[in-house]
PDB file of C-alpha atoms in Angstrom:
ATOM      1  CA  UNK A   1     -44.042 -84.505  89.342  1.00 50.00           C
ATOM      2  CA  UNK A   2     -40.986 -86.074  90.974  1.00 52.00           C
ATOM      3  CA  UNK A   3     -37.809 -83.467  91.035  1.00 49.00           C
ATOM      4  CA  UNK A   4     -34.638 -85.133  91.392  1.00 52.00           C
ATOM      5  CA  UNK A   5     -31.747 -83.916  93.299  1.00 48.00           C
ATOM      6  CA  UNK A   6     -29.149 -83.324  90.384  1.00 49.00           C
ATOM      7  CA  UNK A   7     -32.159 -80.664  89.398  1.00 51.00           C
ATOM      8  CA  UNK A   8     -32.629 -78.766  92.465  1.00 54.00           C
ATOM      9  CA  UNK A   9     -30.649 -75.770  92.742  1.00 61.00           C
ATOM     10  CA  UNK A  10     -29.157 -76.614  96.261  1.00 76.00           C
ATOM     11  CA  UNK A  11     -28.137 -74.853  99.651  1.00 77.00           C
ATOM     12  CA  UNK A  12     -24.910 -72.835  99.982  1.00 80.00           C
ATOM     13  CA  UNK A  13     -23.401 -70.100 102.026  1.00 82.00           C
ATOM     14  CA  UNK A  14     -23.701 -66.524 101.179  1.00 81.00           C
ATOM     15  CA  UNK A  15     -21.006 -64.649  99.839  1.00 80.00           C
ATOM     16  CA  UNK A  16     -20.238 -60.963 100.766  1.00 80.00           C
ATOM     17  CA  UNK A  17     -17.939 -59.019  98.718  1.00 76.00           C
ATOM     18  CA  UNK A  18     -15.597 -57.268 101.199  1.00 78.00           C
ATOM     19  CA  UNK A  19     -13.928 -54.930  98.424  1.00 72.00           C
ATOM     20  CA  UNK A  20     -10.117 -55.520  96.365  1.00 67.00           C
ATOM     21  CA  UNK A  21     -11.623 -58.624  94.729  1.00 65.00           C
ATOM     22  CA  UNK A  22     -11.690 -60.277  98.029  1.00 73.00           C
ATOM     23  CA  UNK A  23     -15.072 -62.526  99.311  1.00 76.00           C
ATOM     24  CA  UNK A  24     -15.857 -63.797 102.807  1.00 80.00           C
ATOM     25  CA  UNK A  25     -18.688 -66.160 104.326  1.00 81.00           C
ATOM     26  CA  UNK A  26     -21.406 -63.725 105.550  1.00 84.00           C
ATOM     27  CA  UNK A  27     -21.576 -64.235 109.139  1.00 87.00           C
ATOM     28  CA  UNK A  28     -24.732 -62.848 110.997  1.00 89.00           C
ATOM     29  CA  UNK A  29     -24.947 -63.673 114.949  1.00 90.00           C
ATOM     30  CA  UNK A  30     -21.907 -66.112 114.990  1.00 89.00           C
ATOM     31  CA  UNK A  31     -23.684 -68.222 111.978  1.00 88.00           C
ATOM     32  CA  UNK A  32     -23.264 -68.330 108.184  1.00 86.00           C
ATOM     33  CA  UNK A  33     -25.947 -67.067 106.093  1.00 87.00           C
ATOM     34  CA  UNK A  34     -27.596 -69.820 103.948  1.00 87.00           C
ATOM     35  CA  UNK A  35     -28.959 -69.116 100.043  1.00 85.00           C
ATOM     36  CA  UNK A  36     -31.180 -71.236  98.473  1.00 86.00           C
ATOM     37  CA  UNK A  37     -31.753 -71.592  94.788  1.00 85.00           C
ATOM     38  CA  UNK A  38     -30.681 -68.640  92.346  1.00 88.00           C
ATOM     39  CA  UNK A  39     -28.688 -67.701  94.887  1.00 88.00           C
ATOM     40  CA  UNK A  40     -27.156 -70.820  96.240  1.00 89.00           C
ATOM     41  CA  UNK A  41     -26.390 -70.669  92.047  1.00 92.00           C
ATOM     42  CA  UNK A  42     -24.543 -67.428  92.066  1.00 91.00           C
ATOM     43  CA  UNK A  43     -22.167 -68.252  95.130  1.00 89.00           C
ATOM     44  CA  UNK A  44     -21.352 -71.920  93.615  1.00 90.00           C
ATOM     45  CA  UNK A  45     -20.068 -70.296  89.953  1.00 94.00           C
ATOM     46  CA  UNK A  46     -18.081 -67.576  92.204  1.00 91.00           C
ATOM     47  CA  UNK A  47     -16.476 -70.071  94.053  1.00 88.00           C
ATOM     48  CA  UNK A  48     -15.894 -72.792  90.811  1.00 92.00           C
ATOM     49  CA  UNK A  49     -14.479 -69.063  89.067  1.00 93.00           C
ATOM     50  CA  UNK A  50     -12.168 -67.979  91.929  1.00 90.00           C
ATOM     51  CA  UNK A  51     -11.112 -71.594  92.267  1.00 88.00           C
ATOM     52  CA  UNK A  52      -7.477 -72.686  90.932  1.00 88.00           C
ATOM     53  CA  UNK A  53      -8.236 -75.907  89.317  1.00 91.00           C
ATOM     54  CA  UNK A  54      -7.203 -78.684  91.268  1.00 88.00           C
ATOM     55  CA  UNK A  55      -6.834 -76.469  94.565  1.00 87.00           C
ATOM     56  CA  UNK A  56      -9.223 -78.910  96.627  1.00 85.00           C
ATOM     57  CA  UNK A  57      -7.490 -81.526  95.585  1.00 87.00           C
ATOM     58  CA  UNK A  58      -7.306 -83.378  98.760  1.00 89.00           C
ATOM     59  CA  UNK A  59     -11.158 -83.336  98.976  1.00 84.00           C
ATOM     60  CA  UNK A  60     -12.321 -85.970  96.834  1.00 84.00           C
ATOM     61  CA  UNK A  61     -15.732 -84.151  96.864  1.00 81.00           C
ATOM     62  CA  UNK A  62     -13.952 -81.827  94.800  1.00 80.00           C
ATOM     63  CA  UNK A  63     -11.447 -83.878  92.725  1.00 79.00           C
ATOM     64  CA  UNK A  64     -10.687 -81.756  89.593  1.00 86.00           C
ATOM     65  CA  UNK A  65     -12.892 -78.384  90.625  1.00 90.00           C
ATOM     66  CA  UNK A  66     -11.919 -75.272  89.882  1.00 91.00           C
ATOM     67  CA  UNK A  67     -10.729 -72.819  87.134  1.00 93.00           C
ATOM     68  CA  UNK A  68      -7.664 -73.243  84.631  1.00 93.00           C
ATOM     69  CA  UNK A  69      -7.555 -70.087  83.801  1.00 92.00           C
ATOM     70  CA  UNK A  70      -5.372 -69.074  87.311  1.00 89.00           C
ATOM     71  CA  UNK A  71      -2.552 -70.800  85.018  1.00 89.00           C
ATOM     72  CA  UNK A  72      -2.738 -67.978  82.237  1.00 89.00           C
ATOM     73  CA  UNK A  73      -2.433 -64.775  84.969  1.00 86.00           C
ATOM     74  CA  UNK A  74       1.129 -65.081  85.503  1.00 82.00           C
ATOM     75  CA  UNK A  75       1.561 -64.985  81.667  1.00 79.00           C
ATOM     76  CA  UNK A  76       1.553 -62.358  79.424  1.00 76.00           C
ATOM     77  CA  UNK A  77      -2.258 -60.907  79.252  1.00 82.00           C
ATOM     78  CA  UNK A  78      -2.230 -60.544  75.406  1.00 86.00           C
ATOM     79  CA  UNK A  79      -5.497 -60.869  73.842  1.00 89.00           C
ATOM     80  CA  UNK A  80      -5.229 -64.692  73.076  1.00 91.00           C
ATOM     81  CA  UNK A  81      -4.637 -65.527  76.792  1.00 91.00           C
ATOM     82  CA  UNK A  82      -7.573 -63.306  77.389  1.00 93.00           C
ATOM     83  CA  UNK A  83      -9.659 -65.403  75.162  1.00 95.00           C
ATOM     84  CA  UNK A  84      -7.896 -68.347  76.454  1.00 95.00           C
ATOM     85  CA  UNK A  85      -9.182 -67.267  79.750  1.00 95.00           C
ATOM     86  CA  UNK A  86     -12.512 -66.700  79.046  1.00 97.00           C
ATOM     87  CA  UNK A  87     -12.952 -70.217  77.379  1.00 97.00           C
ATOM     88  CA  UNK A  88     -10.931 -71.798  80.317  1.00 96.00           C
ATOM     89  CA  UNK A  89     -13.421 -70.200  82.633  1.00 96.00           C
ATOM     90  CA  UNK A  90     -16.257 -71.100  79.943  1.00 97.00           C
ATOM     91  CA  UNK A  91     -15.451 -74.814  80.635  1.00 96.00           C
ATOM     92  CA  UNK A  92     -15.671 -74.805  84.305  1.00 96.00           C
ATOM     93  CA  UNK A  93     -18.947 -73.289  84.288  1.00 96.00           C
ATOM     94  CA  UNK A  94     -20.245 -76.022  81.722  1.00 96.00           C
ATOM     95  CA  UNK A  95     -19.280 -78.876  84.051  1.00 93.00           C
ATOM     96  CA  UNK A  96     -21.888 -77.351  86.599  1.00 93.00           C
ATOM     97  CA  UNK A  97     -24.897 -79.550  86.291  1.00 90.00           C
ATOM     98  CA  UNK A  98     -27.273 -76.183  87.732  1.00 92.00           C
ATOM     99  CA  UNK A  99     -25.772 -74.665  84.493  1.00 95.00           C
ATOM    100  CA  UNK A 100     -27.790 -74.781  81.650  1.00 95.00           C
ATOM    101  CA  UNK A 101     -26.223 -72.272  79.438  1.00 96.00           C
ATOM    102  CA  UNK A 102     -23.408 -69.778  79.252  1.00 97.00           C
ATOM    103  CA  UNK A 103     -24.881 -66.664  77.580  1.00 98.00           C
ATOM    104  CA  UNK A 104     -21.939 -64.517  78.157  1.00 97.00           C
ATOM    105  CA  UNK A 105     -18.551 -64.611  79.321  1.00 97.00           C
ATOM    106  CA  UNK A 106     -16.277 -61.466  79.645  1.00 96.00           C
ATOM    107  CA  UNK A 107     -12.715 -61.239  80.994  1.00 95.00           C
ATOM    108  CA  UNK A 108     -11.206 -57.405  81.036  1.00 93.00           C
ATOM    109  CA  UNK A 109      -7.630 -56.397  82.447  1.00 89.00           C
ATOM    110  CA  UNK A 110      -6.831 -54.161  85.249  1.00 84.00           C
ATOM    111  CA  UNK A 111      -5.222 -51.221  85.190  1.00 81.00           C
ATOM    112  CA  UNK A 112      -3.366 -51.148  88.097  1.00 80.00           C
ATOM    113  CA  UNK A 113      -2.405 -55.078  88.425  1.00 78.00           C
ATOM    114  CA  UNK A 114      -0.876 -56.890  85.453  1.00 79.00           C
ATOM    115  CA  UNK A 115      -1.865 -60.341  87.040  1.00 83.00           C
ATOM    116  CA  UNK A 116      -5.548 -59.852  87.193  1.00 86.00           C
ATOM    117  CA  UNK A 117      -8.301 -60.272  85.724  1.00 91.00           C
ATOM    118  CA  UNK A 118     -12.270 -59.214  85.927  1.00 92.00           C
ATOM    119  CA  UNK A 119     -14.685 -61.742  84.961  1.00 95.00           C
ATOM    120  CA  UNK A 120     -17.570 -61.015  84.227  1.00 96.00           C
ATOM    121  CA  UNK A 121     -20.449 -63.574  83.962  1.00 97.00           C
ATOM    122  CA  UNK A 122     -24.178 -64.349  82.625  1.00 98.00           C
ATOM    123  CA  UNK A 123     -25.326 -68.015  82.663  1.00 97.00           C
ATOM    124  CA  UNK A 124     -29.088 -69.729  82.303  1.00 97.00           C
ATOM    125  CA  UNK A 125     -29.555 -71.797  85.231  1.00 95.00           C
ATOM    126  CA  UNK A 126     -31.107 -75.240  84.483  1.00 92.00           C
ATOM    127  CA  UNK A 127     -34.573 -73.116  86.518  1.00 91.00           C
ATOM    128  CA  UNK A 128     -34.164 -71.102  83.530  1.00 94.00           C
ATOM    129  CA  UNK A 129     -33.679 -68.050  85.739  1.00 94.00           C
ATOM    130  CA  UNK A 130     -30.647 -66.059  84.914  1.00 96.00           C
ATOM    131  CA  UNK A 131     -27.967 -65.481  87.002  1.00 95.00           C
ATOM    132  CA  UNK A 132     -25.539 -62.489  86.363  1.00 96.00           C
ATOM    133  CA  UNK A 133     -22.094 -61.343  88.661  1.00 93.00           C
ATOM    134  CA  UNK A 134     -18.616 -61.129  88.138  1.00 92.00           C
ATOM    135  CA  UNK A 135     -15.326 -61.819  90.046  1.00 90.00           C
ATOM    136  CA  UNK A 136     -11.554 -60.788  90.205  1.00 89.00           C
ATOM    137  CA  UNK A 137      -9.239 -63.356  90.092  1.00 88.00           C
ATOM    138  CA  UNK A 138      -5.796 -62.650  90.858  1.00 84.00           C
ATOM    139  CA  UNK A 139      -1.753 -63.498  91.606  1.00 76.00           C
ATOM    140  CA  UNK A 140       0.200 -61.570  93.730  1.00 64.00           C
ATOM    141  CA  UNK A 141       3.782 -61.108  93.287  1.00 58.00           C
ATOM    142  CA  UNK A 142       5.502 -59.514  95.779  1.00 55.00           C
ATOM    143  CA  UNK A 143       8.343 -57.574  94.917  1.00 54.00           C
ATOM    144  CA  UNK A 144      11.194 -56.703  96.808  1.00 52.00           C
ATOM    145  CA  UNK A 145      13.699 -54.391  96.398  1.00 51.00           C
ATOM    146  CA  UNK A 146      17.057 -55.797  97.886  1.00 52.00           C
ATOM    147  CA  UNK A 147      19.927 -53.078  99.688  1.00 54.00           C
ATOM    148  CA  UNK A 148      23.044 -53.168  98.361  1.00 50.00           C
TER     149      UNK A 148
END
């Protein structure tokens, strides 16, 4: 049985969830952790989530990657932006070849910050292992009370 290389679940580097909706590279003795497989799965759909689309632009490894639903958070976060969200977020994970299906996407507010959201995710790998998690994504807006 030959396997090609679009079918393989990859390499990646592990990510560790350092609290507030932020993630880091795990680092362990100067080095990054690797993940293989399921794993290597879970880290790319964090990153492709937490991704504004187009950020990488200047890598033409990743011309076009990312997430269009950054471009809703600034908006109002009415229920059809939430849904807008979701299917935004819906799309991105469909263009992953290592995704085979999206069994369930859900995108709740926050209670504290108006510009973010929690996504929560469950996909079917093309393995046909399933691979569950969930992100923040965010804007900040700084505000700033000017002295008069």
């Amino acid at each position: 049985m030959t396997i090609k290389t679009y079918e393989t679940l990859h390499k990646d580097v592990l990510l560790e969830y350092k609290g507030n909706g932020i993630f880091d590279r795990k680092v362990v003795n100067g080095d990054f952790v690797r993940v293989t497989g399921i794993d290597s799965l879970y880290t790319a759909i964090c990153f492709k989530i937490m991704t504004i689309f187009n950020e990488l632009r200047d890598n033409p490894t990743y011309a076009n990657f990312g997430n269009k639903a950054h471009y809703l958070l600034k908006d109002n976060l009415n229920p059809v932006n939430l849904v807008a969200i979701r299917d935004y977020t819906e799309a991105a994970l469909l263009e992953m070849r290592r995704v085979k299906e999206i069994n369930s996407i859900v995108v709740d507010t926050d209670n504290f910050n108006e510009f973010k959201v929690k996504v929560t995710f469950s996909v079917t790998a093309i393995s046909d292992e399933q691979v569950d998690g969930g992100v923040e994504i965010a804007i900040w807006i700084y505000k700033y009370k000017l002295r008069t």
